[in-house]
Tab-separated table of C-alpha atoms and ligand atoms in Angstrom:
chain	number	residue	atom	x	y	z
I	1	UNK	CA	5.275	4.826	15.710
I	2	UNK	CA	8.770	5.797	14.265
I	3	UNK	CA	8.351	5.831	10.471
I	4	UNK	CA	11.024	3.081	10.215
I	5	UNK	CA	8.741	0.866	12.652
I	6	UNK	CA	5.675	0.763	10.066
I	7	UNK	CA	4.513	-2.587	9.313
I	8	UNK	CA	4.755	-2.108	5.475
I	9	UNK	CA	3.587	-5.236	2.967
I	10	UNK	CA	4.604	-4.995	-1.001
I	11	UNK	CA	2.632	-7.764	-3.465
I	12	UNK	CA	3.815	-8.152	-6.854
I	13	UNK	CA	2.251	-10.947	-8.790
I	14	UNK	CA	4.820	-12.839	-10.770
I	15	UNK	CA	4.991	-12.845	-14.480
I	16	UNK	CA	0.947	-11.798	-13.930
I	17	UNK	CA	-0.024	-11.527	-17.727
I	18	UNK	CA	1.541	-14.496	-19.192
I	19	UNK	CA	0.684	-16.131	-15.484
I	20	UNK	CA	-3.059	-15.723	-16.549
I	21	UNK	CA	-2.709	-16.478	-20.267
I	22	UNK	CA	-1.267	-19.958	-18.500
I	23	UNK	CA	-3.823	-20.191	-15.975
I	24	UNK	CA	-6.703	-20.104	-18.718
I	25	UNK	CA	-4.610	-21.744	-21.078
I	26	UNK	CA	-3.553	-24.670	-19.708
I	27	UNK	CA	-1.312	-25.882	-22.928
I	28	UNK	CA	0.795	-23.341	-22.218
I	29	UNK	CA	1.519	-24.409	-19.001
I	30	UNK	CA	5.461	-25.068	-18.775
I	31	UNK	CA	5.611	-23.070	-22.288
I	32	UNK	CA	7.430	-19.786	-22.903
I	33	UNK	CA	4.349	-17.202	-23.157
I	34	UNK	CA	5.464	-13.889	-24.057
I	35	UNK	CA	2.384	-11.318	-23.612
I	36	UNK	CA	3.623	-8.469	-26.147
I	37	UNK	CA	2.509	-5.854	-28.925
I	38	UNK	CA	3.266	-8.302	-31.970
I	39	UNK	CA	3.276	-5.013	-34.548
I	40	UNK	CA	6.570	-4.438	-35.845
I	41	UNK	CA	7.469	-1.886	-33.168
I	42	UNK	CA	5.872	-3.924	-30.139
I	43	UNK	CA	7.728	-4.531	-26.772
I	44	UNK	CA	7.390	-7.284	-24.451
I	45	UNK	CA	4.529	-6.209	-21.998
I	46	UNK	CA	5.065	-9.148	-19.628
I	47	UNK	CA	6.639	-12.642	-20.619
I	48	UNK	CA	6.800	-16.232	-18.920
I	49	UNK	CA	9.932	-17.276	-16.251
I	50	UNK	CA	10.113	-20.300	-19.067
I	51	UNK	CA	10.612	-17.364	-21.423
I	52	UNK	CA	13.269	-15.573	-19.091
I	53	UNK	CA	15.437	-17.997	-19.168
I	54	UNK	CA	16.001	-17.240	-23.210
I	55	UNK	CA	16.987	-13.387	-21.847
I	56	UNK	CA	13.776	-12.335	-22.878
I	57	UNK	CA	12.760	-9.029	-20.577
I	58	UNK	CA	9.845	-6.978	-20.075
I	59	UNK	CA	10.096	-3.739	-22.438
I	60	UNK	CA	12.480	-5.718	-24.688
I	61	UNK	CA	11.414	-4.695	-28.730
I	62	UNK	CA	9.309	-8.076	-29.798
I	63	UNK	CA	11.452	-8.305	-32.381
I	64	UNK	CA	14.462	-9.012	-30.091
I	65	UNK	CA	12.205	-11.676	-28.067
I	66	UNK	CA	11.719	-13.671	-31.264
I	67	UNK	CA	15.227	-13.933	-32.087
I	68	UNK	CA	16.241	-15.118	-28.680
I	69	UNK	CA	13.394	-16.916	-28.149
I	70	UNK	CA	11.988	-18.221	-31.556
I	71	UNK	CA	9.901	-20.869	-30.287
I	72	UNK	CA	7.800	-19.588	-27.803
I	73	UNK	CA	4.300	-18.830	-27.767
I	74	UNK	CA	3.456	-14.841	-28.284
I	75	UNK	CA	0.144	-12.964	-27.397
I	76	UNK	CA	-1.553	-9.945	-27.356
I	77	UNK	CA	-2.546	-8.418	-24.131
I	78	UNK	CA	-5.628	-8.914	-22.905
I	79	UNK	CA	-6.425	-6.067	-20.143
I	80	UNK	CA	-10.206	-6.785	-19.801
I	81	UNK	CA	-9.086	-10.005	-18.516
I	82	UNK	CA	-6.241	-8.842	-16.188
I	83	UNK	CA	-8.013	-5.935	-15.102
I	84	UNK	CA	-10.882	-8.917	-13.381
I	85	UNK	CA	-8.310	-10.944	-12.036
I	86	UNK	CA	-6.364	-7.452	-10.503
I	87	UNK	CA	-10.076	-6.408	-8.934
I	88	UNK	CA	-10.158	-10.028	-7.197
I	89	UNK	CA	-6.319	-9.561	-5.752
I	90	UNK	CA	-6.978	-5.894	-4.841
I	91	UNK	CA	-9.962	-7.063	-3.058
I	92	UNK	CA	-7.675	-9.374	-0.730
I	93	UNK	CA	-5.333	-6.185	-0.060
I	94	UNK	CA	-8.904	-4.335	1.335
I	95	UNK	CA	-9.666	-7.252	3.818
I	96	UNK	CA	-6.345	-6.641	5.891
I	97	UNK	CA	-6.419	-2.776	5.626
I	98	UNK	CA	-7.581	0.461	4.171
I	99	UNK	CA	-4.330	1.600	3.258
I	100	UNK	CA	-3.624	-0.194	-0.048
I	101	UNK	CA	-1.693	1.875	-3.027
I	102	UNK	CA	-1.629	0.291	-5.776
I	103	UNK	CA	1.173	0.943	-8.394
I	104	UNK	CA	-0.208	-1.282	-11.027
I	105	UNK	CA	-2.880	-4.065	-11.538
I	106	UNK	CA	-0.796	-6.578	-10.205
I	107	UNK	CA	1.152	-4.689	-7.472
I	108	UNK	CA	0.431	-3.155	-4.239
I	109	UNK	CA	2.083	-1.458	-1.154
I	110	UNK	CA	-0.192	-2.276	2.041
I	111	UNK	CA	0.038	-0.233	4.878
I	112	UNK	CA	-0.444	-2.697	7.839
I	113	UNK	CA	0.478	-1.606	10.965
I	114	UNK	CA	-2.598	-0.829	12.227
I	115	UNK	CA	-4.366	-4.283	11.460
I	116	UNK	CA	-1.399	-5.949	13.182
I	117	UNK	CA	-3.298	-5.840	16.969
I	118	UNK	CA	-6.713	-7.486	14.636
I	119	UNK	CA	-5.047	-9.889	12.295
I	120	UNK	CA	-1.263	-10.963	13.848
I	121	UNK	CA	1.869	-10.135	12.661
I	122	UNK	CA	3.168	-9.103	9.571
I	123	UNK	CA	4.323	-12.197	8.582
I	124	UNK	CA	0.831	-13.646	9.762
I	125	UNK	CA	-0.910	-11.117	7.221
I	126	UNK	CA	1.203	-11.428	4.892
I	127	UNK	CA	0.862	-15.448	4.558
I	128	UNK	CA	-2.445	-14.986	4.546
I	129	UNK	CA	-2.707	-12.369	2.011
I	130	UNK	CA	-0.246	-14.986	-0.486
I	131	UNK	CA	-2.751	-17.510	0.487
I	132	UNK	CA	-6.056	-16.249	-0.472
I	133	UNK	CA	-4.437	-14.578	-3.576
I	134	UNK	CA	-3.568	-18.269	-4.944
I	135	UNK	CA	-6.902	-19.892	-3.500
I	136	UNK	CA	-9.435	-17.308	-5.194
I	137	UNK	CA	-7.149	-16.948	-8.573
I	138	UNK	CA	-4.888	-20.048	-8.694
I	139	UNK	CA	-1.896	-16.782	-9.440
I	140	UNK	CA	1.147	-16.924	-7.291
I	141	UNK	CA	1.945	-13.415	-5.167
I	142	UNK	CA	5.099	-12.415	-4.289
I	143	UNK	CA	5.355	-10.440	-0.562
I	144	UNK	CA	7.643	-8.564	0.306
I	145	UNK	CA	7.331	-7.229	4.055
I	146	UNK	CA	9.403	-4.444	5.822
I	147	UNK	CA	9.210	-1.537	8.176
I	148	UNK	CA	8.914	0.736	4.942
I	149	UNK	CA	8.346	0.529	1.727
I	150	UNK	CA	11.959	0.689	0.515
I	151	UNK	CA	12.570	-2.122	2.367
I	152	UNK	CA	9.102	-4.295	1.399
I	153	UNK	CA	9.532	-4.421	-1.980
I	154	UNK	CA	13.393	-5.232	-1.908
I	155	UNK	CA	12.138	-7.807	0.238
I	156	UNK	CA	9.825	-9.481	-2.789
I	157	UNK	CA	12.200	-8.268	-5.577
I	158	UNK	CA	14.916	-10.502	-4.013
I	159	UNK	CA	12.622	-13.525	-3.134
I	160	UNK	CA	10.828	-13.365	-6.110
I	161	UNK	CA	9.439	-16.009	-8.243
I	162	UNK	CA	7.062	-17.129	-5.153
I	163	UNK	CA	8.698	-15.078	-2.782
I	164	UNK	CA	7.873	-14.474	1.004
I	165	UNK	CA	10.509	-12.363	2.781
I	166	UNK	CA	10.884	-10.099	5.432
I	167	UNK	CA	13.367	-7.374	6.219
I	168	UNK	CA	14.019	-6.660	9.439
I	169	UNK	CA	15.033	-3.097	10.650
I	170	UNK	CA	18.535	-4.410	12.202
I	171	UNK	CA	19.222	-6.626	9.391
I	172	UNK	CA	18.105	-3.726	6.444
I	173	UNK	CA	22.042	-2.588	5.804
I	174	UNK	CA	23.306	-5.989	5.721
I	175	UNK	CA	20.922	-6.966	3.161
I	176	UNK	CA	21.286	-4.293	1.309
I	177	UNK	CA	24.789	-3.632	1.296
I	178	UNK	CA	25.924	-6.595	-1.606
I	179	UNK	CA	22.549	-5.226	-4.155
I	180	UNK	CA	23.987	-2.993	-7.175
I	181	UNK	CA	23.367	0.763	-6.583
I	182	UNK	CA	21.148	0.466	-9.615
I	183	UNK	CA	18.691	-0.984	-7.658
I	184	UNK	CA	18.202	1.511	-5.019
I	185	UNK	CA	14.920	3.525	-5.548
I	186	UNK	CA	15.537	7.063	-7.122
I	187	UNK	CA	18.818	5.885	-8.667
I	188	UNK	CA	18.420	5.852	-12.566
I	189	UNK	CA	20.642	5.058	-15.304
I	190	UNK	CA	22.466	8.616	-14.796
I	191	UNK	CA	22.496	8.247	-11.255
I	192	UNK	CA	23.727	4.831	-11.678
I	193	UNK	CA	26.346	5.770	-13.887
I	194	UNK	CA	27.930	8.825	-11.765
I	195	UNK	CA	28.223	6.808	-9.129
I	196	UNK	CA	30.138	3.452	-10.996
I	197	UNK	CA	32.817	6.820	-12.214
I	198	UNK	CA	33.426	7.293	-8.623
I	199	UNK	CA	33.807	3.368	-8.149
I	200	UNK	CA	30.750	2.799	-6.475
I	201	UNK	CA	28.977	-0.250	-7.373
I	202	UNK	CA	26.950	-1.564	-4.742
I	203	UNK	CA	24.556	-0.177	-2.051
I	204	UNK	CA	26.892	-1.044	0.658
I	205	UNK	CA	29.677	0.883	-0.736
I	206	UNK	CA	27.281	4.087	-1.097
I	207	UNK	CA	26.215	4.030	2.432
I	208	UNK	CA	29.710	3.711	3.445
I	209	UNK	CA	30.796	6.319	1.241
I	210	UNK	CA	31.790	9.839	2.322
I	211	UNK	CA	28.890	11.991	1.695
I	212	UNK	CA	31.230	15.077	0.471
I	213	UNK	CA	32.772	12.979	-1.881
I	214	UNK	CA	29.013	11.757	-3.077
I	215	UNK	CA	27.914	15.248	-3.171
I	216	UNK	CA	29.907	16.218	-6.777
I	217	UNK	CA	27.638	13.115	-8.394
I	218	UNK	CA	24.320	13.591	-6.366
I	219	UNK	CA	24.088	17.166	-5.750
I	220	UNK	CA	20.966	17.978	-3.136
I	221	UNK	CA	19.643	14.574	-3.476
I	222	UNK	CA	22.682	12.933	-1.575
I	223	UNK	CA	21.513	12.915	2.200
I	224	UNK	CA	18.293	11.220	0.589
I	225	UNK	CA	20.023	8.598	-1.081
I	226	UNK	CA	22.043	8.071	0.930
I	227	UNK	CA	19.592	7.645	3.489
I	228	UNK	CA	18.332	4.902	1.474
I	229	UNK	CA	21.008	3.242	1.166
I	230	UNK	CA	20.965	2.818	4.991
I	231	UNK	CA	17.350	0.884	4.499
I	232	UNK	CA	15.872	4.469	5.962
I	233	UNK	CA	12.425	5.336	3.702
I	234	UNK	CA	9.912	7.802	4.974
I	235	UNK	CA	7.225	7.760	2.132
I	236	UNK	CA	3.453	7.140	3.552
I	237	UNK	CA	1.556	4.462	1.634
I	238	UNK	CA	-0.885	6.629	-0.261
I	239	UNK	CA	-4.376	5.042	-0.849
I	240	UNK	CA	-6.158	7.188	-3.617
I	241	UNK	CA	-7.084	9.696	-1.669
I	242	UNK	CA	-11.035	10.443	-3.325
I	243	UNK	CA	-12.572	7.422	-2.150
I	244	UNK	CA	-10.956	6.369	0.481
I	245	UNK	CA	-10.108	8.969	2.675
I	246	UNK	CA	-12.173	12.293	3.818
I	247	UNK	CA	-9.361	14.565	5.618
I	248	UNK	CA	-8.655	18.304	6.778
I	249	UNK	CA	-5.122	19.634	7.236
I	250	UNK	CA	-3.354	23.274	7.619
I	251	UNK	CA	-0.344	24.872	7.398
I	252	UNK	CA	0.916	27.216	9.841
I	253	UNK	CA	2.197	30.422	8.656
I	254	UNK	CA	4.423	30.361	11.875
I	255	UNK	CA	5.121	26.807	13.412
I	256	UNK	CA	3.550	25.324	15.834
I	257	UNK	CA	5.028	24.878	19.511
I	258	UNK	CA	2.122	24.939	21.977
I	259	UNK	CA	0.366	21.563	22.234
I	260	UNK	CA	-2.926	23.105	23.441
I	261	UNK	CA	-2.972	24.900	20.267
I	262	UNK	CA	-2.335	21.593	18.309
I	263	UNK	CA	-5.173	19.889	19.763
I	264	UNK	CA	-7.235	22.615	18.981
I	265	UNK	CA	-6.695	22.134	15.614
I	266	UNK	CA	-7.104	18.270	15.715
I	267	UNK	CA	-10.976	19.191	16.874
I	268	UNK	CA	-11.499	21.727	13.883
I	269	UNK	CA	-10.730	19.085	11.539
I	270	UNK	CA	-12.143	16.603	13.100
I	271	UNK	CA	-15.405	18.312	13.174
I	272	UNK	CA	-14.738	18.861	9.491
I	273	UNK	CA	-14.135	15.699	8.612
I	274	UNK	CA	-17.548	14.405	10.545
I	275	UNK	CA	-19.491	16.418	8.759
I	276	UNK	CA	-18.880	15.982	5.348
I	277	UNK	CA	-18.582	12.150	6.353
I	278	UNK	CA	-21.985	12.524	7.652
I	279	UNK	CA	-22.676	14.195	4.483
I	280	UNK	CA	-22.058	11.476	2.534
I	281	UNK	CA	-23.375	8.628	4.380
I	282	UNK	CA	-19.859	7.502	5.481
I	283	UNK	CA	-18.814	5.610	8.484
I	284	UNK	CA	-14.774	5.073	8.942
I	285	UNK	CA	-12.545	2.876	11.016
I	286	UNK	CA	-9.329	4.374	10.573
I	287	UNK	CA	-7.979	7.924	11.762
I	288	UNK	CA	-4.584	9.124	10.541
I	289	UNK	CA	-2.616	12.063	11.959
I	290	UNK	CA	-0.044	13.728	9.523
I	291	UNK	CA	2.343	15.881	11.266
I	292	UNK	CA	4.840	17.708	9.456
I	293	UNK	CA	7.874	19.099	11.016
I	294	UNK	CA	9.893	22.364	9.192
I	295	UNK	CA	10.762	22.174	6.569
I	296	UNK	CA	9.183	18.687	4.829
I	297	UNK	CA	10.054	15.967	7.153
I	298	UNK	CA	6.101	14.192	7.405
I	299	UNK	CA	4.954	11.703	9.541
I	300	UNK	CA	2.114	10.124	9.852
I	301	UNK	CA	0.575	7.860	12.522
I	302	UNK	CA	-2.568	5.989	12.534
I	303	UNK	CA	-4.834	4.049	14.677
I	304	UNK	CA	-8.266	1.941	14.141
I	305	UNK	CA	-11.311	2.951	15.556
I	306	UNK	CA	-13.615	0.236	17.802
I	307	UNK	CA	-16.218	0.632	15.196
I	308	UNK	CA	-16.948	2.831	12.184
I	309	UNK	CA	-17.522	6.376	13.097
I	310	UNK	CA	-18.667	9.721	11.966
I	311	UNK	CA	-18.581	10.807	15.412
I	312	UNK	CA	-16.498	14.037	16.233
I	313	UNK	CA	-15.227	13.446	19.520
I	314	UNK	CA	-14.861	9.599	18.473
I	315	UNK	CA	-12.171	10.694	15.973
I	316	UNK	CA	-10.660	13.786	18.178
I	317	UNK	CA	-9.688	11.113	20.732
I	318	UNK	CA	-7.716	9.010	18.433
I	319	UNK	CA	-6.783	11.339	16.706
I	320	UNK	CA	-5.154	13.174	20.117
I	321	UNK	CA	-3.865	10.092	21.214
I	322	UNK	CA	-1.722	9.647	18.224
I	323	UNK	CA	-0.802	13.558	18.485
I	324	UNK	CA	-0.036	13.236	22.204
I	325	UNK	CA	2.066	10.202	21.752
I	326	UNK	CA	4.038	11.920	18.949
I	327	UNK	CA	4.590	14.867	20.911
I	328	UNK	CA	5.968	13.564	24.190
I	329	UNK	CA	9.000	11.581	21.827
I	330	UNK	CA	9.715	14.864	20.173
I	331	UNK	CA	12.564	16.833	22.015
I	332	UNK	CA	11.453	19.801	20.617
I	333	UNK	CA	8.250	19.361	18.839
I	334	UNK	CA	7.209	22.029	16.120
I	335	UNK	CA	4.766	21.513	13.563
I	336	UNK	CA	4.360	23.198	9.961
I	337	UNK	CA	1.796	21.309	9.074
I	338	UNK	CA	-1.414	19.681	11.196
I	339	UNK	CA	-3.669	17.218	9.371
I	340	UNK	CA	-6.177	14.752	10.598
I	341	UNK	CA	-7.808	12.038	8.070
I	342	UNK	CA	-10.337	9.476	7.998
I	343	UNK	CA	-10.181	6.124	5.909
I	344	UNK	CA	-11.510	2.342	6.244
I	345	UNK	CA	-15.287	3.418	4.886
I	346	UNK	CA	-17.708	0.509	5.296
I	347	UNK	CA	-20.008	0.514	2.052
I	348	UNK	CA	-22.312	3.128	2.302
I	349	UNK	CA	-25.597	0.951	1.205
I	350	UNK	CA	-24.483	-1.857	3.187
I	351	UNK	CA	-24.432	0.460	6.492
I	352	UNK	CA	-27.837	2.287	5.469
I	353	UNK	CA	-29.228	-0.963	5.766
I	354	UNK	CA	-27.867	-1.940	8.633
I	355	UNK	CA	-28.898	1.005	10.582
I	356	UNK	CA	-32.601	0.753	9.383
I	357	UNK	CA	-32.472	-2.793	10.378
I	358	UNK	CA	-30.787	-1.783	14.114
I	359	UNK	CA	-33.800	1.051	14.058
I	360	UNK	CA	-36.217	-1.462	13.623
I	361	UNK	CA	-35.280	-3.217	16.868
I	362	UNK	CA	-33.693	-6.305	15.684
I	363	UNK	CA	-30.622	-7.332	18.365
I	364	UNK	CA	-27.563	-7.777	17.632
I	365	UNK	CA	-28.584	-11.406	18.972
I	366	UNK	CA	-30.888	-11.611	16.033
I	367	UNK	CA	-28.735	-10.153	13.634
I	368	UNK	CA	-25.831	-13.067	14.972
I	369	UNK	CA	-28.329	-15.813	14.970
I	370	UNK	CA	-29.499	-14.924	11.307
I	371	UNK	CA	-25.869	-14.039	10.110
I	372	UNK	CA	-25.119	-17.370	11.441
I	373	UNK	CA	-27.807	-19.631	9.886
I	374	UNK	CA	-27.530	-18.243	6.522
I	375	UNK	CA	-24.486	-16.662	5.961
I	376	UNK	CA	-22.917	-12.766	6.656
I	377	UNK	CA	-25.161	-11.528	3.316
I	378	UNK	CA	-28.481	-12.677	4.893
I	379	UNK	CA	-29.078	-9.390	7.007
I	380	UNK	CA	-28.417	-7.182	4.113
I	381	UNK	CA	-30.565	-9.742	1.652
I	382	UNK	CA	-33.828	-9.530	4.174
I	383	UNK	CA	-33.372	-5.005	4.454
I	384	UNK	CA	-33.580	-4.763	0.568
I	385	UNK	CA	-36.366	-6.870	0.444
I	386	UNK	CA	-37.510	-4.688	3.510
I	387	UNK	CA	-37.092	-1.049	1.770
I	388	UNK	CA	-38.749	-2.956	-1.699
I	389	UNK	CA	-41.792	-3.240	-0.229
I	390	UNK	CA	-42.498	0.310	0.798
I	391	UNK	CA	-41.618	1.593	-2.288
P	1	LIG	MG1	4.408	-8.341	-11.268
């Protein structure tokens, strides 16, 4: 899959402090809640859209807020509190992929383009993500969706409050073009400014502009941003890598042209990656191939497994479909870098139990019938009563 053809989701949770404060405060509902330090040096943490309509901001001094906004009601943070409602939104990210980075406790990019075959489109997964987001916390999501991540969280900065909008590829420039340049990722104040000297205010006008001309205010950076400016983002979605994925990669002192050669290398780490998944009790459903051409261009492509593996030749063959694939699009294909990872990790106690349950001979008839009767825990309830009673 092209990088620009991802399937790329961004949440952002609207006004989330103050949004809670109001949900568990229901006086304030309607009220201008500013969530801020209230020392004499605070800044606004997070504040109420009844608030922003007095020009109060986030990292505005408190002191500022008050005078523009004298009569609304100001709070302390309260992170316990956000950090429980965050763990019940990020757990609505994990049920429509593994690949979930998450900038903040209230935004997310989602890496969905290989749940798309499971789950629908992106606009399917993405309503339903907005959906049970508001049904479990009563909070209102904004989604973004895109074919990267540039794109996806344009898409919910420009829809936001309650936004749901998607970029397409072919319409990515002409939604772009009208934005200030200030809002183009990687262009800061400094940026901003260089560029406003040479006349350029909006991210239609820097696409458009002639890149030697750009090149005395960006320096090296401006094939990148300009690139941007185009709607064209390569970054991966990068789950923390610890938990959630077990992976292997090398770089070649010389590159790589000889696809035997590459595959070989797809079974060395995938017989690393087995083993210290076996090693740890883990199963995964997700293998991702990272392919980086000379000198840093990196792609990655991805693919779901039937069911959770730990099995080496179960994740060389994805894995050398997605290499094959790659390869025959390439021209000339020539690899720096080879890496193979595996993510999507089903609980670990949840699958021990499982398999001592399948090794005890119950069918997956039985296991349906009970899941059925009393619910999708009920399998897991009877094996820890089952493992109790031989201690
Ligand atoms: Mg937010």
């Amino acid at each position: 899959m092209p990088p620009d053809e991802r399937s790329i989701i961004h949440v952002d949770m609207d006004a989330f402090y103050a949004s809670v404060e109001q949900l568990d405060q229901p006086d304030l509902r309607g009220v201008p809640v500013i969530v801020a330090g209230l020392g004499p040096r605070g800044v606004v943490s997070t504040c109420s859209y009844e608030a922003r309509r007095f020009g109060v901001r986030s990292a505005m001094p408190t002191a500022q807020a008050r005078r523009l906004c004298p009569d609304g009601v100001y709070l302390w943070p309260r992170m316990a509190r956000y950090e429980e409602v965050s763990a019940q939104v990020f757990e609505v990210f994990h049920e429509v992929t593994p690949l979930v980075e998450g900038l903040s406790l209230d935004e997310a990019f989602l890496d969905v383009s290989a749940s798309l075959r499971l789950l629908g489109s992106i606009e399917v997964i993405g309503r339903r993500v907005k959906n049970a987001i508001f049904e479990r916390t009563r909070l209102v999501a904004s989604v973004g969706m895109g074919p990267n991540k540039l794109l996806a969280k344009l898409a919910s900065e420009i829809s936001k409050p309650n936004g749901f909008h998607r970029i397409v590829p072919e319409r990515a420039a002409a939604e772009l073009a009208p934005l200030p340049v200030g809002r183009l990722w990687t262009v800061g104040k400094v940026t901003e400014q260089a560029l406003h000297r040479l006349g350029i205010r909006t991210i239609g006008e820097l696409a458009a502009c002639d890149t030697a001309r750009l090149a005395s205010a960006l320096g090296r950076q401006v094939g990148v941003i300009q690139a941007l400016a185009r709607g064209e983002d390569e970054r991966c979605v990068e789950p923390e890598q610890a938990e959630q994925s077990i992976g292997a990669e090398h770089t070649f002192d010389v590159d790589l042209v000889e696809y035997e050669l590459a595959e070989s290398w797809l079974l060395r780490h995938g017989e690393r990656i087995a083993a210290r998944a076996r090693q740890r009790g883990l199963k995964g459903s997700t293998v991702t191939v990272k392919l980086r051409e000379p000198p840093f261009v990196t792609h990655t492509r991805q693919a779901q497994l039937g069911v959770p593996s730990a099995s080496v030749s179960e994740i060389y063959e994805v894995a050398r479909g997605l290499l094959r694939t790659w390869w025959q699009a390439q021209p000339r294909p020539r690899l720096r870098l080879l890496g193979v990872s595996l993510s999507g990790f089903a609980e670990r106690h949840q699958q021990e139990l499982f398999e001592s349950a399948q090794a005890e001979g119950i069918t997956d008839q039985l296991q349906d019938r009970i899941n059925s009767r009393f619910g999708s825990g009920s399998l897991v309830r009877a094996g820890v009563l089952r493992t109790r009673s031989q201690d």
